[in-house]
Coordinates of C-alpha atoms (C1' of nucleotides) in Angstrom, one line a residue:
Chain A
X1 CA -47.5 99.0 -16.6
X2 CA -44.3 98.1 -14.8
X3 CA -42.5 100.9 -13.1
X4 CA -39.2 102.5 -14.1
X5 CA -38.1 100.0 -16.8
X6 CA -34.7 101.0 -18.2
X7 CA -33.3 99.1 -21.1
X8 CA -30.3 99.9 -23.2
X9 CA -28.8 99.1 -26.5
X10 CA -25.0 98.8 -26.2
X11 CA -23.3 98.3 -29.6
X12 CA -19.6 98.3 -30.0
X13 CA -18.6 100.8 -32.7
X14 CA -16.3 98.4 -34.6
X15 CA -18.6 98.4 -37.7
X16 CA -22.0 99.3 -39.0
X17 CA -25.2 98.5 -37.2
X18 CA -25.9 95.0 -38.5
X19 CA -29.3 93.5 -38.8
X20 CA -29.0 91.4 -35.6
X21 CA -28.0 94.5 -33.6
X22 CA -30.9 96.3 -35.1
X23 CA -33.3 93.7 -33.9
X24 CA -31.8 93.8 -30.4
X25 CA -32.2 97.5 -30.4
X26 CA -35.8 97.1 -31.6
X27 CA -36.6 94.7 -28.8
X28 CA -35.1 97.0 -26.2
X29 CA -37.0 99.9 -27.7
X30 CA -40.3 98.1 -27.7
X31 CA -39.9 97.1 -24.1
X32 CA -39.1 100.6 -23.0
X33 CA -42.0 102.2 -25.0
X34 CA -44.4 99.6 -23.9
X35 CA -43.8 100.3 -20.2
X36 CA -43.3 104.0 -20.5
X37 CA -39.7 103.4 -19.4
X38 CA -36.5 104.5 -20.9
X39 CA -34.1 103.1 -23.5
X40 CA -30.5 104.2 -23.3
X41 CA -27.9 104.1 -26.1
X42 CA -24.5 103.3 -24.9
X43 CA -21.5 103.1 -27.2
X44 CA -19.2 100.4 -26.0
X45 CA -15.9 101.9 -27.2
X46 CA -13.5 100.6 -24.6
X47 CA -11.5 98.9 -27.3
X48 CA -9.7 102.0 -28.6
X49 CA -8.0 100.1 -31.3
X50 CA -11.1 99.0 -33.1
X51 CA -13.6 101.7 -32.3
X52 CA -14.1 104.3 -35.1
X53 CA -16.1 107.5 -35.4
X54 CA -17.4 106.3 -38.7
X55 CA -19.0 103.3 -37.0
X56 CA -20.5 105.4 -34.4
X57 CA -22.1 107.5 -37.0
X58 CA -23.3 104.5 -39.0
X59 CA -25.0 103.1 -35.8
X60 CA -26.7 106.4 -34.9
X61 CA -27.8 106.9 -38.5
X62 CA -29.1 103.4 -38.7
X63 CA -31.1 103.8 -35.5
X64 CA -32.6 107.0 -36.7
X65 CA -33.5 105.6 -40.0
X66 CA -35.2 102.7 -38.3
X67 CA -37.1 105.1 -36.1
X68 CA -35.6 103.9 -32.9
X69 CA -35.1 106.8 -30.6
X70 CA -33.4 106.7 -27.2
X71 CA -33.7 108.7 -24.0
X72 CA -31.0 111.1 -22.9
X73 CA -27.6 111.7 -24.4
X74 CA -25.7 109.0 -26.1
X75 CA -23.3 107.5 -23.6
X76 CA -19.7 106.8 -24.5
X77 CA -18.4 104.1 -22.3
X78 CA -14.7 105.0 -22.6
X79 CA -15.5 108.4 -21.1
X80 CA -16.4 106.6 -17.9
X81 CA -13.1 104.7 -17.5
X82 CA -12.1 106.5 -14.3
X83 CA -15.3 105.2 -12.6
X84 CA -14.7 101.7 -13.9
X85 CA -11.2 101.8 -12.4
X86 CA -12.6 103.1 -9.2
X87 CA -14.8 100.0 -8.9
X88 CA -11.9 97.8 -9.7
X89 CA -9.9 99.4 -6.9
X90 CA -12.8 98.8 -4.6
X91 CA -13.0 95.2 -5.6
X92 CA -9.3 94.9 -4.9
X93 CA -9.7 96.5 -1.5
X94 CA -12.5 94.1 -0.6
X95 CA -10.4 91.2 -1.5
X96 CA -12.8 90.3 -4.3
X97 CA -10.1 90.9 -7.0
X98 CA -6.4 90.4 -7.2
X99 CA -3.4 91.4 -9.4
X100 CA -2.2 88.8 -11.8
X101 CA 1.3 88.9 -13.3
X102 CA 0.9 86.1 -15.7
X103 CA 2.4 86.9 -19.1
X104 CA 0.5 86.3 -22.4
X105 CA 2.9 83.4 -23.1
X106 CA 2.1 81.8 -19.8
X107 CA -1.6 82.2 -20.6
X108 CA -1.1 80.5 -23.9
X109 CA 0.7 77.7 -22.3
X110 CA -2.0 77.3 -19.8
X111 CA -4.6 77.0 -22.6
X112 CA -2.5 74.6 -24.5
X113 CA -2.0 72.4 -21.5
X114 CA -5.7 72.5 -20.7
X115 CA -6.5 71.5 -24.2
X116 CA -4.1 68.6 -24.0
X117 CA -5.7 67.4 -20.8
X118 CA -9.1 68.0 -22.3
X119 CA -10.0 70.5 -19.7
X120 CA -11.7 73.8 -20.7
X121 CA -9.0 76.3 -21.8
X122 CA -9.0 78.7 -18.9
X123 CA -6.8 80.7 -16.6
X124 CA -5.8 78.6 -13.7
X125 CA -5.9 81.2 -11.0
X126 CA -2.3 80.9 -10.1
X127 CA -2.0 84.5 -8.8
X128 CA -5.2 84.3 -6.7
X129 CA -3.5 84.3 -3.4
X130 CA -0.1 85.6 -4.1
X131 CA -0.7 89.2 -3.2
X132 CA 2.0 90.5 -0.9
X133 CA 4.2 87.5 -1.4
X134 CA 7.8 87.2 -2.6
X135 CA 6.4 86.0 -6.0
X136 CA 4.6 89.3 -6.4
X137 CA 7.7 91.3 -5.3
X138 CA 9.8 89.4 -7.9
X139 CA 7.2 90.1 -10.6
X140 CA 7.2 93.7 -9.8
X141 CA 11.0 93.8 -9.7
X142 CA 11.0 92.3 -13.2
X143 CA 8.8 95.2 -14.3
X144 CA 5.8 93.0 -15.1
X145 CA 2.6 95.0 -15.4
X146 CA -0.3 93.2 -13.7
X147 CA -3.9 92.9 -14.8
X148 CA -6.6 92.9 -12.2
X149 CA -8.7 89.8 -12.1
X150 CA -12.0 89.1 -10.3
X151 CA -11.7 86.4 -7.6
X152 CA -14.6 84.5 -8.9
X153 CA -16.2 81.6 -6.9
X154 CA -14.8 78.2 -7.8
X155 CA -17.3 76.1 -6.1
X156 CA -21.0 75.8 -6.6
X157 CA -22.9 77.2 -9.6
X158 CA -24.3 80.4 -10.9
X159 CA -27.9 80.5 -11.9
X160 CA -29.2 83.0 -14.5
X161 CA -33.0 83.6 -14.5
X162 CA -33.3 84.6 -18.1
X163 CA -36.6 86.0 -19.5
X164 CA -36.0 84.2 -22.8
X165 CA -33.7 81.3 -22.0
X166 CA -35.4 80.4 -18.7
X167 CA -33.2 79.1 -15.8
X168 CA -29.7 78.5 -16.9
X169 CA -27.1 77.0 -14.6
X170 CA -23.4 77.3 -15.0
X171 CA -20.9 75.3 -12.9
X172 CA -18.6 77.9 -11.4
X173 CA -15.6 75.7 -12.0
X174 CA -16.0 76.4 -15.7
X175 CA -16.0 80.1 -15.2
X176 CA -12.5 81.6 -14.7
X177 CA -11.3 84.7 -13.1
X178 CA -12.1 87.4 -15.7
X179 CA -9.9 90.4 -16.2
X180 CA -11.3 93.7 -14.9
X181 CA -8.4 96.0 -15.7
X182 CA -5.9 95.4 -18.4
X183 CA -2.2 95.7 -17.7
X184 CA -2.3 99.3 -19.0
X185 CA -5.0 99.8 -16.4
X186 CA -7.8 100.3 -18.9
X187 CA -11.1 98.7 -17.9
X188 CA -12.4 95.7 -19.9
X189 CA -15.9 95.3 -21.3
X190 CA -16.8 92.9 -18.6
X191 CA -16.2 95.4 -15.9
X192 CA -17.4 98.4 -17.8
X193 CA -20.7 96.9 -18.8
X194 CA -21.6 95.9 -15.2
X195 CA -20.6 99.2 -13.7
X196 CA -22.5 101.2 -16.4
X197 CA -25.6 99.1 -16.3
X198 CA -25.6 99.5 -12.5
X199 CA -24.9 103.2 -12.4
X200 CA -27.4 103.9 -15.1
X201 CA -30.1 102.0 -13.3
X202 CA -30.7 99.5 -16.2
X203 CA -33.4 97.1 -15.1
X204 CA -33.6 94.9 -18.1
X205 CA -30.7 93.7 -20.3
X206 CA -31.8 92.5 -23.7
X207 CA -28.9 91.3 -25.9
X208 CA -27.7 88.5 -28.2
X209 CA -27.4 85.1 -26.7
X210 CA -23.7 85.1 -27.5
X211 CA -23.6 86.9 -24.1
X212 CA -25.3 84.2 -22.1
X213 CA -22.1 82.9 -20.6
X214 CA -21.1 86.5 -19.9
X215 CA -24.2 86.9 -17.9
X216 CA -23.0 84.3 -15.4
X217 CA -19.5 85.9 -15.1
X218 CA -21.0 89.4 -14.9
X219 CA -23.2 88.2 -12.1
X220 CA -20.1 87.5 -10.1
X221 CA -19.1 91.1 -10.4
X222 CA -22.5 92.3 -9.3
X223 CA -22.3 89.9 -6.3
X224 CA -18.9 91.0 -5.4
X225 CA -20.0 94.6 -5.3
X226 CA -23.3 93.7 -3.5
X227 CA -25.3 95.2 -6.4
X228 CA -28.7 94.0 -7.6
X229 CA -28.5 91.9 -10.7
X230 CA -30.7 93.2 -13.5
X231 CA -33.1 91.0 -15.4
X232 CA -31.6 89.3 -18.4
X233 CA -33.0 88.3 -21.7
X234 CA -30.7 86.7 -24.2
X235 CA -32.2 86.6 -27.6
X236 CA -31.0 84.2 -30.3
X237 CA -28.9 85.5 -33.1
X238 CA -30.2 85.8 -36.6
X239 CA -28.8 83.4 -39.1
X240 CA -28.3 83.9 -42.8
X241 CA -30.5 82.2 -45.4
X242 CA -28.1 79.2 -45.4
X243 CA -28.4 78.7 -41.6
X244 CA -24.9 79.9 -40.9
X245 CA -24.2 83.0 -38.9
X246 CA -25.0 86.2 -40.6
X247 CA -22.0 87.7 -42.2
X248 CA -20.9 90.0 -44.9
X249 CA -20.9 87.1 -47.2
X250 CA -24.7 87.0 -47.2
X251 CA -24.8 90.6 -48.3
X252 CA -26.4 91.3 -45.0
X253 CA -24.7 94.5 -44.3
X254 CA -25.7 97.4 -42.0
X255 CA -29.2 98.6 -41.8
X256 CA -28.2 101.3 -44.2
X257 CA -28.0 98.5 -46.8
X258 CA -31.6 97.8 -46.3
X259 CA -32.4 101.4 -46.9
X260 CA -30.5 101.2 -50.1
X261 CA -32.4 98.0 -51.0
X262 CA -35.6 100.1 -50.9
X263 CA -37.2 98.7 -47.8
X264 CA -39.5 100.8 -45.6
X265 CA -38.4 101.2 -42.0
X266 CA -41.8 100.2 -40.7
X267 CA -41.8 97.1 -42.8
X268 CA -38.3 96.1 -41.6
X269 CA -39.4 96.7 -38.0
X270 CA -42.4 94.4 -38.5
X271 CA -40.3 91.7 -40.2
X272 CA -37.5 91.9 -37.6
X273 CA -40.0 91.6 -34.8
X274 CA -41.7 88.6 -36.3
X275 CA -38.3 86.9 -36.7
X276 CA -38.1 84.8 -33.5
X277 CA -41.1 86.4 -31.9
X278 CA -44.7 85.6 -32.7
X279 CA -48.2 86.0 -31.4
X280 CA -50.4 83.3 -32.8
X281 CA -50.7 83.4 -36.6
X282 CA -50.6 87.1 -36.9
X283 CA -48.1 88.5 -39.4
X284 CA -48.7 92.2 -39.5
X285 CA -48.2 94.6 -36.7
X286 CA -48.1 98.3 -37.0
X287 CA -45.4 99.8 -34.8
X288 CA -48.0 100.8 -32.2
X289 CA -49.4 97.4 -32.3
X290 CA -45.9 96.0 -31.8
X291 CA -45.3 98.1 -28.8
X292 CA -48.6 96.9 -27.4
X293 CA -48.2 93.2 -28.2
X294 CA -44.5 92.6 -27.8
X295 CA -43.4 90.3 -25.0
X296 CA -40.2 88.6 -24.1
X297 CA -42.1 85.5 -23.0
X298 CA -43.0 84.9 -26.7
X299 CA -39.5 85.3 -28.0
X300 CA -38.2 81.9 -29.2
X301 CA -35.0 80.4 -28.0
X302 CA -34.0 79.0 -31.4
X303 CA -32.3 81.2 -34.0
X304 CA -34.2 82.2 -37.1
X305 CA -33.0 82.5 -40.6
X306 CA -33.2 85.8 -42.5
X307 CA -35.6 85.4 -45.5
X308 CA -35.4 88.2 -48.0
X309 CA -38.4 87.0 -50.0
X310 CA -40.6 87.3 -47.0
X311 CA -39.2 90.7 -46.1
X312 CA -39.8 91.8 -49.6
X313 CA -43.4 90.6 -49.6
X314 CA -44.1 92.3 -46.3
X315 CA -42.5 95.5 -47.7
X316 CA -44.8 95.3 -50.7
X317 CA -47.8 95.1 -48.4
X318 CA -46.7 98.1 -46.5
X319 CA -46.2 100.1 -49.7
X320 CA -49.6 99.2 -51.0
X321 CA -51.2 100.0 -47.7
X322 CA -49.6 103.3 -47.4
X323 CA -51.3 106.4 -48.8
X324 CA -49.9 107.8 -51.9
X325 CA -48.7 111.1 -50.4
X326 CA -46.9 109.4 -47.5
X327 CA -45.3 106.9 -49.8
X328 CA -44.1 109.6 -52.1
X329 CA -42.4 111.3 -49.1
X330 CA -40.7 108.0 -48.2
X331 CA -39.7 107.5 -51.8
X332 CA -38.2 110.9 -52.1
X333 CA -36.4 110.6 -48.9
X334 CA -34.9 107.2 -49.8
X335 CA -34.1 108.1 -53.4
X336 CA -30.6 109.4 -52.8
X337 CA -29.7 106.1 -51.2
X338 CA -31.0 104.0 -54.0
X339 CA -28.8 102.7 -56.7
X340 CA -28.8 105.3 -59.5
X341 CA -31.2 107.2 -57.4
X342 CA -29.1 110.3 -57.3
X343 CA -29.7 110.9 -61.0
X344 CA -33.4 110.6 -60.6
X345 CA -33.3 112.7 -57.4
X346 CA -31.6 115.5 -59.4
X347 CA -34.4 115.6 -61.8
X348 CA -37.1 116.0 -59.2
X349 CA -39.0 119.2 -59.5
X350 CA -42.6 120.2 -58.8
X351 CA -43.8 118.8 -62.1
X352 CA -42.1 115.5 -61.5
X353 CA -43.6 115.3 -58.0
X354 CA -47.0 116.0 -59.3
X355 CA -46.6 113.2 -61.9
X356 CA -45.2 110.8 -59.3
X357 CA -48.2 111.6 -57.1
X358 CA -50.6 111.0 -60.0
X359 CA -48.9 107.7 -60.9
X360 CA -48.2 106.4 -57.4
X361 CA -51.4 104.4 -57.1
X362 CA -50.5 102.4 -60.2
X363 CA -46.8 102.3 -59.4
X364 CA -47.0 101.0 -55.9
X365 CA -49.3 98.2 -57.0
X366 CA -46.4 96.8 -59.0
X367 CA -43.5 97.3 -56.6
X368 CA -42.3 95.4 -53.6
X369 CA -39.5 97.8 -52.8
X370 CA -38.7 101.4 -53.5
X371 CA -36.1 100.3 -56.0
X372 CA -38.9 98.6 -58.0
X373 CA -40.9 101.8 -57.5
X374 CA -38.1 103.9 -59.0
X375 CA -37.7 101.3 -61.8
X376 CA -41.4 101.6 -62.6
X377 CA -41.3 105.4 -62.5
X378 CA -38.5 105.5 -65.0
X379 CA -40.7 106.3 -67.9
X380 CA -41.5 109.6 -66.3
X381 CA -37.9 110.6 -66.4
X382 CA -37.1 109.3 -69.8
X383 CA -36.5 111.8 -72.6
X384 CA -37.6 111.6 -76.2
X385 CA -36.7 109.7 -78.2
X386 CA -37.2 106.8 -75.9
X387 CA -34.9 103.8 -75.8
X388 CA -37.0 100.7 -76.2
X389 CA -36.2 97.4 -74.6
X390 CA -36.2 94.4 -76.7
X391 CA -39.7 93.2 -76.0
X392 CA -41.0 96.7 -76.5
X393 CA -39.3 96.9 -79.9
X394 CA -41.0 93.7 -80.9
X395 CA -44.3 95.2 -80.2
X396 CA -43.5 98.2 -82.4
X397 CA -43.6 96.1 -85.5
X398 CA -45.5 97.1 -88.6
X399 CA -48.9 96.2 -87.2
X400 CA -48.2 98.0 -83.9
X401 CA -47.0 101.1 -85.6
X402 CA -50.0 101.1 -87.9
X403 CA -52.3 101.1 -84.9
X404 CA -50.4 104.0 -83.3
X405 CA -50.4 106.0 -86.5
X406 CA -54.2 105.6 -86.8
X407 CA -54.8 106.3 -83.2
X408 CA -52.6 109.4 -82.9
X409 CA -55.0 111.9 -84.6
X410 CA -58.0 110.6 -82.6
X411 CA -56.1 111.2 -79.4
X412 CA -54.8 114.5 -80.6
X413 CA -58.4 115.6 -81.2
X414 CA -59.5 114.9 -77.7
X415 CA -60.9 118.0 -76.0
X416 CA -59.8 117.0 -72.6
X417 CA -56.8 114.8 -71.7
X418 CA -57.8 112.4 -68.9
X419 CA -57.5 108.7 -68.4
X420 CA -61.2 108.3 -69.0
X421 CA -61.2 110.3 -72.2
X422 CA -58.2 108.5 -73.7
X423 CA -59.6 105.2 -72.7
X424 CA -62.9 106.0 -74.5
X425 CA -60.9 107.0 -77.6
X426 CA -58.8 103.9 -77.6
X427 CA -61.8 101.7 -77.1
X428 CA -63.7 103.4 -79.8
X429 CA -60.7 102.9 -82.2
X430 CA -60.5 99.2 -81.1
X431 CA -64.2 98.7 -81.9
X432 CA -64.0 100.2 -85.3
X433 CA -60.8 98.6 -86.3
X434 CA -61.8 95.2 -85.2
X435 CA -58.5 94.7 -83.3
X436 CA -58.2 93.4 -79.8
X437 CA -57.6 95.8 -77.1
X438 CA -54.3 94.2 -76.3
X439 CA -53.1 94.6 -79.9
X440 CA -53.4 98.3 -79.5
X441 CA -52.7 98.8 -75.8
X442 CA -49.4 97.0 -75.9
X443 CA -47.8 98.9 -78.7
X444 CA -49.1 102.0 -77.0
X445 CA -47.4 101.0 -73.8
X446 CA -44.2 100.3 -75.6
X447 CA -44.3 103.7 -77.3
X448 CA -45.0 105.6 -74.1
X449 CA -42.7 103.7 -71.6
X450 CA -40.3 101.9 -73.8
X451 CA -41.3 98.7 -72.0
X452 CA -43.9 96.0 -71.9
X453 CA -44.9 96.5 -68.3
X454 CA -46.2 99.7 -66.7
X455 CA -49.1 100.9 -64.8
X456 CA -52.5 101.0 -66.5
X457 CA -51.9 102.5 -69.9
X458 CA -54.6 105.2 -69.6
X459 CA -53.2 106.4 -66.3
X460 CA -49.8 106.6 -68.1
X461 CA -51.3 108.7 -70.8
X462 CA -52.8 111.1 -68.3
X463 CA -49.7 111.3 -66.2
X464 CA -47.4 112.0 -69.1
X465 CA -49.8 114.7 -70.4
X466 CA -51.0 115.4 -73.9
X467 CA -47.9 116.8 -75.5
X468 CA -45.4 114.3 -74.2
X469 CA -47.7 111.4 -74.9
X470 CA -48.4 112.4 -78.5
X471 CA -44.8 113.1 -79.1
X472 CA -43.8 109.6 -77.9
X473 CA -46.5 108.0 -80.0
X474 CA -45.3 109.9 -83.0
X475 CA -41.8 108.8 -82.4
X476 CA -42.8 105.2 -82.2
X477 CA -45.2 105.3 -85.1
X478 CA -42.5 106.2 -87.5
X479 CA -40.7 103.2 -89.1
X480 CA -37.3 102.7 -87.4
Chain B
rG1 C1' -12.3 69.2 -26.0
rC2 C1' -15.5 71.4 -22.1
rG3 C1' -19.9 74.3 -20.9
rC4 C1' -24.6 76.4 -22.3
rC5 C1' -28.7 76.7 -25.8
rC6 C1' -31.8 74.9 -29.7
rA7 C1' -34.7 71.2 -33.1
rU8 C1' -42.9 71.4 -36.6
rC9 C1' -43.5 72.3 -44.3
rG10 C1' -37.6 75.0 -48.3
rU11 C1' -38.2 79.7 -44.8
rC12 C1' -40.9 82.4 -40.6
rU13 C1' -44.2 80.1 -37.4
rA14 C1' -49.3 78.2 -34.7
rG15 C1' -49.4 74.2 -31.4
rC16 C1' -48.6 74.9 -24.5
rG17 C1' -51.3 65.7 -23.4
rG18 C1' -56.9 64.2 -26.3
rU19 C1' -60.3 69.3 -30.6
rC20 C1' -53.6 67.4 -35.2
rU21 C1' -55.9 62.6 -41.1
rA22 C1' -50.8 69.2 -37.8
rG23 C1' -53.2 75.4 -38.9
rG24 C1' -51.3 80.3 -41.0
rA25 C1' -47.7 83.3 -43.8
rC26 C1' -43.6 83.7 -47.5
rG27 C1' -41.7 81.0 -51.5
rU28 C1' -43.0 77.2 -55.4
rC29 C1' -46.8 75.1 -58.9
rG30 C1' -51.7 75.2 -61.2
rC31 C1' -56.4 77.9 -62.4
rC32 C1' -59.3 82.6 -62.5
rC33 C1' -59.4 88.0 -63.2
rU34 C1' -56.9 91.1 -67.1
rU35 C1' -54.5 96.1 -72.0
rU36 C1' -48.8 94.2 -70.0
rC37 C1' -46.8 93.4 -65.3
rA38 C1' -48.5 93.3 -60.7
rC39 C1' -52.5 93.1 -57.2
rG40 C1' -56.5 90.1 -55.9
rG41 C1' -59.3 85.3 -55.7
rC42 C1' -59.3 79.9 -55.7
rG43 C1' -56.6 75.4 -55.3
rA44 C1' -52.2 72.0 -54.9
rA45 C1' -47.5 69.9 -53.3
rA46 C1' -44.8 70.6 -48.8
rA47 C1' -43.1 69.4 -41.8
rC48 C1' -43.6 67.1 -36.1
rA49 C1' -34.8 64.8 -37.0
rG50 C1' -34.1 59.4 -35.1
rG51 C1' -34.7 56.0 -31.0
rG52 C1' -36.3 54.8 -26.2
rG53 C1' -39.5 55.8 -22.2
rU54 C1' -43.9 58.2 -19.0
rU55 C1' -49.3 58.0 -20.0
rC56 C1' -55.5 55.1 -21.4
rG57 C1' -53.5 58.8 -25.0
rA58 C1' -47.4 62.6 -27.2
rG59 C1' -45.9 67.3 -32.1
rU60 C1' -46.8 68.5 -27.0
rC61 C1' -43.5 65.6 -20.7
rC62 C1' -38.5 62.8 -19.6
rC63 C1' -33.8 60.4 -21.4
rC64 C1' -30.3 59.2 -25.3
rU65 C1' -28.5 59.8 -30.3
rU66 C1' -28.0 62.9 -34.3
rG67 C1' -27.8 67.6 -36.2
rG68 C1' -27.2 73.0 -35.5
rG69 C1' -25.9 77.5 -32.7
rC70 C1' -23.2 80.2 -29.0
rG71 C1' -19.3 80.7 -25.4
rC72 C1' -14.4 79.3 -23.5
rG73 C1' -9.4 86.8 -25.4
rC74 C1' -5.3 91.9 -21.6
rC75 C1' -12.6 91.8 -28.1
rA76 C1' -17.1 93.5 -27.1

RNA sequence: GCGCCCAUCGUCUAGCGGUCUAGGACGUCGCCCUUUCACGGCGAAAACAGGGGUUCGAGUCCCCUUGGGCGCGCCA
């Protein structure tokens, strides 16, 4: 057990918590829980234009739904702007940073020129050593507002020892002098993230590999301040099913969308963890097992594609493995988020709960998601007379109705209404009529559920109860 | 364009120089079970991107090519 591990999840509240972010959060969480350390949640809201409260809410809601809790209060980065500025001032005082008066237009020209000369498009450092000169005096006289830039090393190279990527080396000449403070004197992400991670004692940074280059640049800030550089782990981004970057186009929205799709949080955690991380051939890990087994060393460096079919399959396994009462709880909790789930939720009472509990074993066997579970349970919520789907209607032909009419009195005469008793009655009828079981059971299913697929028909009879069952059978037996 | 990263079945992956005529899972396709649909069981098709090396021996190490990803903002 390593000591004092501190990880953090640091989303920017410019949108929902997307699936890649959720996985990053999961990995951070796993690491913290595994070592008995802490995971912090820090909202990176230094971009005031694009940060929204709705996004913050969505992120927190998503984290909670996924079961990823964090230690301490949620930290809002913008609230720490004064401290960030303070560090920038210190950097300035140390000569490790400087004021740059270049205008946006000049910057554009610089990039344009660099492109033309096929150099990397970067700031050329023209204000690096102009502090206190006539040029600066002129710029100030013109009323130009400077940004503060880090005086980054131009020679040599910066080496990142990454837990996932291994040793990665960047030539310093390719890293330019990043902006610490904007011309309105607000801190940038580059500065804020380093100051916060340092101040909060973060020991292990796990984030998307789109930040890999940033790690090198941020290292320069740590070095300039004489701070310890935390351990890095840059994990690959998740790609959409087509191999391209995950985007709205793939229907891959926030984690709330996965809740609405009827997935169980524990199944999603398992799936997400297995995406780009593996331990031999093993597919299933309970959350406790995940905490135990997870290791950055086994995180792959190549991006993985998101595969809904596999998630769905895994979700189905989780549903079937879960005990009925627990699954019912999950189902009830998710219902309001499911498509058309609100109507069903409104009809839930003690009777319905009892029926759902009774039917759960048969229902979960046939569902890979909670949506499918709701779909399968619809016959419990239907009111007489039932609407039959096309295939059910076909089964309720003359022959089918005949069987139902003949069967009805036998069922009605039953002293007790259980699955076993109804089964005995139906089988007895089948034997004496010479029909095949399917020829009777299928019309019965159509009559009771309005469909051709459902849980075992005798369970359906018991769940629905004598009165409702008989009523539905009578409805169907009548010629339409 | 420059820099960094990556590359085993359609997808997620096992593989860490010989045990690989490449294993598992999802998906697909058969068959079985069966009152429907599922579940489950059995089986099949399906991959080491290409080319050079190193080595007695390469999916495993090195190089190149190709292909993909990420970064290059007064965004985070």
